[in-house]
Short mmCIF file of C-alpha atoms in Angstrom, two decimals:
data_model
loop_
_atom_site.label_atom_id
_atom_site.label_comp_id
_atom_site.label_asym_id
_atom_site.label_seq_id
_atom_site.Cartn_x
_atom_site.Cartn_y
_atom_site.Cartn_z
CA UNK A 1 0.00 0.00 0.00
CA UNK A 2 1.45 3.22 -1.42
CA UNK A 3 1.25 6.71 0.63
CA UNK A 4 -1.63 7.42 -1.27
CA UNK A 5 -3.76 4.68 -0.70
CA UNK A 6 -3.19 4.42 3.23
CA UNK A 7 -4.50 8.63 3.28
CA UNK A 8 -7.23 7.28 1.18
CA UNK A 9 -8.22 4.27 3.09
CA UNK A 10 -7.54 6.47 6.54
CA UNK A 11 -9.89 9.34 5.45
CA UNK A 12 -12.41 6.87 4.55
CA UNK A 13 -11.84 5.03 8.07
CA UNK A 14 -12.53 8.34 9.67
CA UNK A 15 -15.76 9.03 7.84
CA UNK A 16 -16.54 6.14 8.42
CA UNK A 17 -15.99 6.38 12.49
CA UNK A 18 -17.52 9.81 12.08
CA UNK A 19 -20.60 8.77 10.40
CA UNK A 20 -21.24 5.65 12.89
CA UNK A 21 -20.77 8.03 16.23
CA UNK A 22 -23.50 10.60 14.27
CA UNK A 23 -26.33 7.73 13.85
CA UNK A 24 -25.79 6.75 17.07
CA UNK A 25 -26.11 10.52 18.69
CA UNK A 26 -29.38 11.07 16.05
CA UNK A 27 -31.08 7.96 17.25
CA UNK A 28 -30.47 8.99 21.22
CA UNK A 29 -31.22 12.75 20.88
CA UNK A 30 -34.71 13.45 22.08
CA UNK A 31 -36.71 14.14 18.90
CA UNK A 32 -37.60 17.81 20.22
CA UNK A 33 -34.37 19.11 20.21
CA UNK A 34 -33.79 17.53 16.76
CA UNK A 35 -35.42 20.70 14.20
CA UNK A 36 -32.78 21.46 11.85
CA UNK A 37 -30.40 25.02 12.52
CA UNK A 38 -27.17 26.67 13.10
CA UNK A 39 -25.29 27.22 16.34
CA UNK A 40 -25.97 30.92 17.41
CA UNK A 41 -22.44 32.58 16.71
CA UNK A 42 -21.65 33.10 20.25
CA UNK A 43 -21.82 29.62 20.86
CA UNK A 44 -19.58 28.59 17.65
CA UNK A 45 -17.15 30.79 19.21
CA UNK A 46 -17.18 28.64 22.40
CA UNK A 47 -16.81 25.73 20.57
CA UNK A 48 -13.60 26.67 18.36
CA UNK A 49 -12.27 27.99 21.48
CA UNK A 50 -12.69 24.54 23.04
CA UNK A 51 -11.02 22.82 20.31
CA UNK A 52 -7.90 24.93 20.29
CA UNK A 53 -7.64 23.80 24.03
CA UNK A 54 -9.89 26.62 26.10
CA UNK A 55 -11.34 25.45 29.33
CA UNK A 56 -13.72 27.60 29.78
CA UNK A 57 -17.30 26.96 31.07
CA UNK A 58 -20.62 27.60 28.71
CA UNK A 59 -23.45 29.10 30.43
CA UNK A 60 -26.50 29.73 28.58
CA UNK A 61 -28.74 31.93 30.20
CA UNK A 62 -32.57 33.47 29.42
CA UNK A 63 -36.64 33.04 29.47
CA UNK A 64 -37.93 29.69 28.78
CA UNK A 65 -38.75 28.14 25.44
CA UNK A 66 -35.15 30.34 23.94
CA UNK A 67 -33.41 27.13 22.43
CA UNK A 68 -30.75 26.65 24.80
CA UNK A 69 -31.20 23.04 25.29
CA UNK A 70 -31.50 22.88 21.62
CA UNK A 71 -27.94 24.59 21.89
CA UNK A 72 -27.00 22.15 23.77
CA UNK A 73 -28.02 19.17 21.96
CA UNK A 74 -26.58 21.14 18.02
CA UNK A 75 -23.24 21.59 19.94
CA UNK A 76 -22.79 18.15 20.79
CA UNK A 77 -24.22 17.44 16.84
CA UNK A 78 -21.67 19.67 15.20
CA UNK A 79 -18.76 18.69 17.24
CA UNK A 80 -19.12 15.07 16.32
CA UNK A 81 -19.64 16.11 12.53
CA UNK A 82 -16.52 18.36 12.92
CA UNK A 83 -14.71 14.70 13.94
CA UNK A 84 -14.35 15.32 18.01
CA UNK A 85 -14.12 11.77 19.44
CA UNK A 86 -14.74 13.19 23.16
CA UNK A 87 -17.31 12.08 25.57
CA UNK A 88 -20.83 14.52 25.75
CA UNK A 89 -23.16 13.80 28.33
CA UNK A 90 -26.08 16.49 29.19
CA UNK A 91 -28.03 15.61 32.38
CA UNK A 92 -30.98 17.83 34.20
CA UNK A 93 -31.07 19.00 37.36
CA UNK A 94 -33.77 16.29 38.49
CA UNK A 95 -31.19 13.80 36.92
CA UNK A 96 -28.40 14.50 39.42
CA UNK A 97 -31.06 14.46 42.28
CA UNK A 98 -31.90 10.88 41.17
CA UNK A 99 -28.19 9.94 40.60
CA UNK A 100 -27.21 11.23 44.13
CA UNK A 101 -30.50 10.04 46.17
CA UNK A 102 -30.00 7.28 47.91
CA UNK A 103 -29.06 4.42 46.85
CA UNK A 104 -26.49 6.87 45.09
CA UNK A 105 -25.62 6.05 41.52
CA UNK A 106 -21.11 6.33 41.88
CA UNK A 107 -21.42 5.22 38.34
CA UNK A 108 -23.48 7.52 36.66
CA UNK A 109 -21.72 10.69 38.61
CA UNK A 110 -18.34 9.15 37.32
CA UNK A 111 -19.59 9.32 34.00
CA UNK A 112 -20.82 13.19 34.32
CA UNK A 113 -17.21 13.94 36.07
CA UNK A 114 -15.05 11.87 33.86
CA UNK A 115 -17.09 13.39 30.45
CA UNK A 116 -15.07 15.90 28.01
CA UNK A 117 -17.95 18.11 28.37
CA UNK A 118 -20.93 17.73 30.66
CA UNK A 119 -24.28 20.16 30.65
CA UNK A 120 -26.38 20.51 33.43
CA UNK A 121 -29.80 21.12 31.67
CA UNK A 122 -32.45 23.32 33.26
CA UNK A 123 -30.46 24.22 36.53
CA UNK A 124 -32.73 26.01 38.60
CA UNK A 125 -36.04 24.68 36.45
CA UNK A 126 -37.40 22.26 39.78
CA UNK A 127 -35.89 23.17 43.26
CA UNK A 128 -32.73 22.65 44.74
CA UNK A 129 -31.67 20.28 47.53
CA UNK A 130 -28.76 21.23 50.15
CA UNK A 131 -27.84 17.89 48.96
CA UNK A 132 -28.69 18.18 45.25
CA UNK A 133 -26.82 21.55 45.37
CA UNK A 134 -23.74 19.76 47.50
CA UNK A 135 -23.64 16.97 44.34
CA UNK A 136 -23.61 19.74 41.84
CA UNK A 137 -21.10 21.19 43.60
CA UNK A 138 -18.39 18.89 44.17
CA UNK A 139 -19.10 17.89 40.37
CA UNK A 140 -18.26 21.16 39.28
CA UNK A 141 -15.51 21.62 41.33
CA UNK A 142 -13.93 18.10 39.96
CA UNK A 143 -14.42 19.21 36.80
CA UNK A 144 -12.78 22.46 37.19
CA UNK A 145 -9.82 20.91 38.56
CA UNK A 146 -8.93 18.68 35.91
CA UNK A 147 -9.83 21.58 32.85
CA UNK A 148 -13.29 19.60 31.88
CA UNK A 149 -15.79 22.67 30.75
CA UNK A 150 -19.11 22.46 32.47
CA UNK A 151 -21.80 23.84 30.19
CA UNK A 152 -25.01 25.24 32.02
CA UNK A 153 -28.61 25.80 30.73
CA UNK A 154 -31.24 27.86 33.05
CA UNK A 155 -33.53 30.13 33.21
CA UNK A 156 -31.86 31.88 36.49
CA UNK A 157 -29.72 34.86 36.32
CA UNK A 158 -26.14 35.01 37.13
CA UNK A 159 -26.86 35.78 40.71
CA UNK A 160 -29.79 33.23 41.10
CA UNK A 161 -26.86 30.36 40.00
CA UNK A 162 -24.33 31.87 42.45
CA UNK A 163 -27.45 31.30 45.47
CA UNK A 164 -28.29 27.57 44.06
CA UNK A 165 -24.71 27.00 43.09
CA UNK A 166 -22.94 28.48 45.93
CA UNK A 167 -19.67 31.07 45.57
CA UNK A 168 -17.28 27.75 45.63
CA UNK A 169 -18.86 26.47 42.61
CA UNK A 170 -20.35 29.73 41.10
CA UNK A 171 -16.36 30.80 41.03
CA UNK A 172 -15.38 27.93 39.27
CA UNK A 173 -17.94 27.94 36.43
CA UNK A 174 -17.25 31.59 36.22
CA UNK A 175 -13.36 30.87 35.75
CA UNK A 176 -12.84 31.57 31.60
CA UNK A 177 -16.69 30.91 31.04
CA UNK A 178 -18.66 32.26 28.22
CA UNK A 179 -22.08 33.60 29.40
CA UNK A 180 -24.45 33.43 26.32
CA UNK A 181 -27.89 35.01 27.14
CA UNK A 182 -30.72 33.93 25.20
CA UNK A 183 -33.70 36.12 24.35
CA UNK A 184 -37.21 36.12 22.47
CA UNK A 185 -40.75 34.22 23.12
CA UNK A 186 -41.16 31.41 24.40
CA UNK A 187 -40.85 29.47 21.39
CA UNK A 188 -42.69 26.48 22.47
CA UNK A 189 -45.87 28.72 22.64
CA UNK A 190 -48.41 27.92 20.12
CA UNK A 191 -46.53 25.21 18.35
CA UNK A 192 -48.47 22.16 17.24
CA UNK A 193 -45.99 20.09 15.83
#
């Protein structure tokens, strides 16, 4: 096999690879968050800045029903068409209060510390355990610690996160982030789809 041929046969490998991790992500994506569009530029920004090696935290911030889960869900989209081979995992709020009730799920928080990049859908959305909050927390903070972005997606204002969050945690997020505010209806109003 010439120089030629292994490129060839390596870009087709990586399509390949590419394509597979896509059809898996489309069939697992909830089919709301699956209408077609482009990352808002802010958030493109993010994203490049992430691949060159940034650290930085995403926090996506405004009313209900402005498309930042649907941010969420397109980022993780375009970074595996852009060939990222990382590890995405988006969880809500009421998620981590299931994970960390008792009998606590160590294998499901692994997977939110140990993930490339991990979103915390909807913070703020139901309330907020001491111990909820605590799990958040210390997830965060492990995070932070060994340069894994945390992206966030409420409807609370950047002092509302800082009282469910705490300043430990609220600090830590805040460290590099990108705060991306989302305006507009609720765009959930009135649709019959």
């Amino acid at each position: 096999m010439n120089i030629t041929d292994h490129n060839t046969w390596r870009a087709e490998a990586q399509a390949e690879a590419i394509a597979f991790r896509l059809e898996a992500f489309l069939n697992r994506r909830p089919a709301a968050f699956a209408d077609a569009g482009e990352l808002r530029a802010d958030i493109r920004s993010w994203m490049d800045g992430y691949l060159d090696g940034h650290h930085g935290s995403l926090v996506l911030t405004g009313e209900i029903g402005t498309t930042k889960t649907w941010h969420l869900w397109k980022l993780n989209e375009t970074l595996i068409r852009r060939g990222w081979r990382g590890q995405f995992r988006i969880a809500t709020t009421y998620d981590v209060k299931l994970a960390t009730d008792r009998p606590i799920d160590h294998e499901r928080l692994a997977s939110w510390r140990e993930a490339d990049l991990y979103a915390i859908d909807d913070l703020g959305a139901r309330a907020v355990n001491d111990w909820t909050a605590d799990a958040i927390s210390e997830l965060i903070d492990a995070r932070w610690q060994a340069r894994r972005p945390t992206l966030i997606a409420t409807n609370l204002t950047t002092p509302e996160i800082r009282n469910v969050l705490g300043d430990r945690a609220a600090s830590r997020i805040g460290d590099g982030a990108t705060v991306a505010h989302f305006t507009g209806a609720d765009r959930r109003k009135g649709n019959t789809k």
